XYZ file of C-alpha atoms in Angstrom:
239
model
C 0.232 -0.153 0.010
C 2.940 2.569 0.686
C 4.180 1.591 -2.740
C 0.512 2.989 -4.156
C 0.951 6.348 -2.671
C -0.441 9.151 -4.917
C 0.519 12.304 -3.208
C -1.835 14.659 -5.536
C -4.851 12.348 -4.718
C -4.007 12.422 -0.987
C -4.149 16.165 -0.641
C -7.658 15.680 -2.031
C -8.729 13.069 0.280
C -7.313 15.038 3.237
C -9.832 18.383 2.283
C -12.629 15.875 1.710
C -12.074 14.300 4.910
C -11.580 17.053 7.032
C -8.066 16.821 8.146
C -7.222 20.670 9.218
C -7.115 21.916 12.673
C -10.354 21.847 14.266
C -12.220 19.511 11.798
C -13.334 16.272 12.579
C -10.543 14.232 10.434
C -7.738 16.375 12.324
C -4.363 15.268 11.461
C -5.354 12.062 9.780
C -2.754 10.921 7.093
C -3.593 9.644 3.716
C -1.710 7.672 0.965
C -4.274 8.654 -1.601
C -5.548 5.113 -2.370
C -9.216 5.383 -3.694
C -11.590 2.720 -1.817
C -11.757 0.317 -5.080
C -8.060 -0.075 -4.558
C -8.477 -1.261 -0.897
C -11.168 -3.428 -1.736
C -9.040 -5.213 -4.439
C -6.229 -5.475 -1.790
C -8.429 -6.800 0.656
C -10.190 -9.599 -1.815
C -6.723 -10.713 -2.904
C -5.259 -11.033 0.688
C -7.557 -11.472 3.347
C -7.717 -15.373 3.840
C -4.022 -14.972 4.536
C -4.229 -12.259 7.125
C -5.175 -13.308 10.602
C -7.641 -11.066 13.019
C -4.534 -10.122 15.183
C -2.966 -8.847 11.835
C -6.135 -7.036 10.824
C -6.441 -5.482 14.076
C -2.748 -4.318 13.970
C -3.421 -2.897 10.466
C -6.552 -1.051 11.965
C -4.074 0.763 14.436
C -1.927 2.707 11.482
C -1.144 5.828 11.098
C -2.368 6.106 7.146
C -6.197 6.215 6.831
C -6.593 3.824 3.962
C -4.135 0.920 5.874
C -6.509 1.022 8.956
C -9.501 0.769 6.517
C -7.907 -2.216 4.966
C -7.763 -3.865 8.537
C -11.188 -2.905 9.205
C -12.362 -4.608 5.853
C -10.617 -7.544 6.692
C -11.922 -7.859 9.970
C -15.601 -7.528 8.315
C -14.597 -10.796 5.959
C -13.775 -12.545 8.857
C -17.122 -11.489 10.780
C -18.973 -12.805 7.296
C -16.861 -15.934 7.060
C -17.385 -16.859 10.935
C -21.317 -16.403 10.387
C -21.432 -18.465 7.545
C -20.150 -21.168 9.148
C -22.330 -20.427 12.098
C -19.452 -19.699 14.301
C -20.930 -17.374 16.896
C -18.625 -17.485 19.312
C -15.837 -16.578 17.008
C -18.158 -13.851 15.746
C -18.431 -12.369 19.242
C -14.951 -12.191 19.639
C -14.250 -10.451 16.348
C -16.942 -7.663 17.142
C -15.279 -7.536 20.732
C -11.852 -7.141 19.090
C -13.382 -4.331 16.692
C -15.278 -2.210 19.476
C -11.831 -2.189 21.184
C -10.120 -0.312 18.166
C -12.646 2.327 18.248
C -10.086 4.797 18.951
C -8.679 4.322 15.534
C -12.157 4.500 14.045
C -12.266 7.798 13.434
C -13.763 8.968 10.370
C -17.213 8.135 8.800
C -16.207 6.172 5.909
C -13.935 4.066 8.437
C -17.605 3.574 10.672
C -19.666 3.243 7.883
C -17.908 0.647 5.803
C -17.321 -1.694 9.065
C -19.762 -1.169 11.494
C -22.945 -2.521 9.704
C -21.276 -5.869 9.327
C -19.868 -6.118 12.235
C -21.564 -4.320 15.001
C -24.910 -4.717 13.120
C -24.815 -8.667 12.920
C -23.541 -8.960 16.406
C -26.819 -6.829 17.485
C -28.670 -9.728 15.803
C -27.135 -12.317 17.507
C -27.508 -10.590 20.951
C -30.779 -8.361 20.619
C -31.085 -7.951 24.274
C -27.575 -6.570 24.861
C -27.807 -2.722 25.408
C -24.111 -1.591 24.529
C -25.001 0.050 21.499
C -27.818 1.994 23.238
C -25.481 3.041 25.983
C -22.924 4.429 23.033
C -25.617 6.245 21.375
C -26.137 8.083 24.794
C -22.482 9.000 25.039
C -21.505 12.766 25.217
C -20.716 14.434 21.932
C -16.944 14.237 22.561
C -17.608 10.278 21.415
C -18.577 11.222 17.779
C -17.230 7.955 16.001
C -18.620 5.380 18.879
C -22.358 7.366 18.484
C -22.255 6.979 14.771
C -21.192 3.319 15.039
C -24.160 2.669 17.438
C -26.463 4.753 14.768
C -25.448 2.824 11.672
C -25.357 -0.588 13.253
C -29.141 -0.285 13.214
C -29.052 -0.895 9.245
C -28.961 -4.504 10.044
C -31.577 -4.593 13.039
C -34.262 -2.955 10.976
C -33.729 -4.961 8.000
C -35.055 -7.737 10.372
C -38.033 -5.491 11.220
C -36.671 -3.568 14.256
C -38.195 -0.295 14.126
C -37.885 1.085 17.630
C -34.026 0.894 17.913
C -33.604 3.090 14.869
C -35.876 5.853 16.471
C -34.694 5.705 20.098
C -31.301 6.215 18.515
C -32.089 8.671 16.147
C -34.061 10.970 18.932
C -30.586 10.972 21.050
C -28.755 12.550 17.941
C -31.092 15.417 17.167
C -29.351 17.660 19.855
C -25.921 16.820 18.877
C -23.502 19.523 17.546
C -22.067 17.043 14.835
C -23.960 17.025 11.441
C -22.205 13.870 10.833
C -24.419 12.111 13.728
C -27.807 14.046 12.191
C -26.682 12.466 8.575
C -26.389 9.074 10.109
C -29.482 9.289 12.059
C -31.345 10.604 8.773
C -29.785 7.777 6.787
C -30.930 4.993 9.271
C -34.479 6.586 8.932
C -34.647 6.716 5.352
C -33.410 2.776 5.209
C -36.395 2.278 7.694
C -38.870 3.948 5.309
C -37.560 2.233 2.383
C -37.985 -1.140 4.165
C -41.719 -1.349 5.579
C -41.245 1.219 8.293
C -43.202 4.143 6.729
C -45.903 4.405 9.312
C -43.098 4.283 11.992
C -41.028 7.051 10.266
C -44.046 9.209 10.013
C -44.862 8.831 13.625
C -41.157 9.918 14.454
C -41.624 13.019 12.265
C -44.873 13.997 13.826
C -42.989 13.804 17.208
C -39.857 15.306 16.386
C -39.842 17.196 13.198
C -40.101 20.671 15.350
C -36.407 20.087 16.290
C -34.657 17.879 13.729
C -31.693 19.426 12.193
C -32.714 20.242 8.551
C -29.928 17.998 7.460
C -31.241 15.191 9.413
C -34.860 15.918 7.971
C -33.556 16.025 4.424
C -31.915 12.816 4.783
C -35.158 11.106 6.111
C -36.961 12.487 3.547
C -34.913 11.812 0.674
C -37.069 8.841 -0.960
C -40.290 10.498 0.202
C -42.705 12.133 -2.838
C -42.021 15.496 -3.680
C -45.507 16.515 -1.903
C -44.279 14.442 1.455
C -40.833 16.161 1.458
C -42.770 19.562 1.091
C -45.189 18.709 3.967
C -42.587 17.971 6.559
C -40.304 20.783 5.416
C -43.316 23.400 5.771
C -44.366 21.501 9.006
C -40.813 21.978 10.509
C -41.096 25.809 9.644
C -44.480 26.437 10.722
C -45.506 28.137 14.279
C -47.112 24.941 15.105
C -44.137 22.642 14.399
C -41.703 25.093 16.159
């Protein structure tokens, strides 16, 4: 991966992933390798990389190497689930969660948490760890986003309440990355049989939803529906 370094592309990625002082990706380091290149490496190598080695990659200073390690962990998780080796799946998720200080940008979260933490939550529906992560303070941005996007797996299995309860916790955050994640999951709920539940959520919360969260939530709705919720949010009754 070091040999694939592209300095010009790396500069663009540093701007895209907000690595400047005070930004959410402050002081991250990029090689300039696009995601398809990382995925190709993962596809070719993951069977020869142990879980311990993948976890070591996930702590690397280079963003794309961390992504590579996390995606290899995803492959290990999927293989464990395919073999119904649920004890090993648990150990993979436990290891993944221990790495949260290094899962520190939205792409790293989104490309790994759904298939590791989301699958783990399906195996352990009574475990409330992610509910507790969703309630963490704003300084724990990436842990909260992990908890939010992990809902994608449970909502696909008919769990409408977890998405809504965690999304409600994100509304008062100062981070638009949490607003976007919550809106994304509510949009997924709408797409997969939860239209009525999303409407109930909006009726109760549209008055205080950040605009970007509402926009993400309504993305797949009809133009008339989008306009209805936008106007309700702006109206005196909505406020």
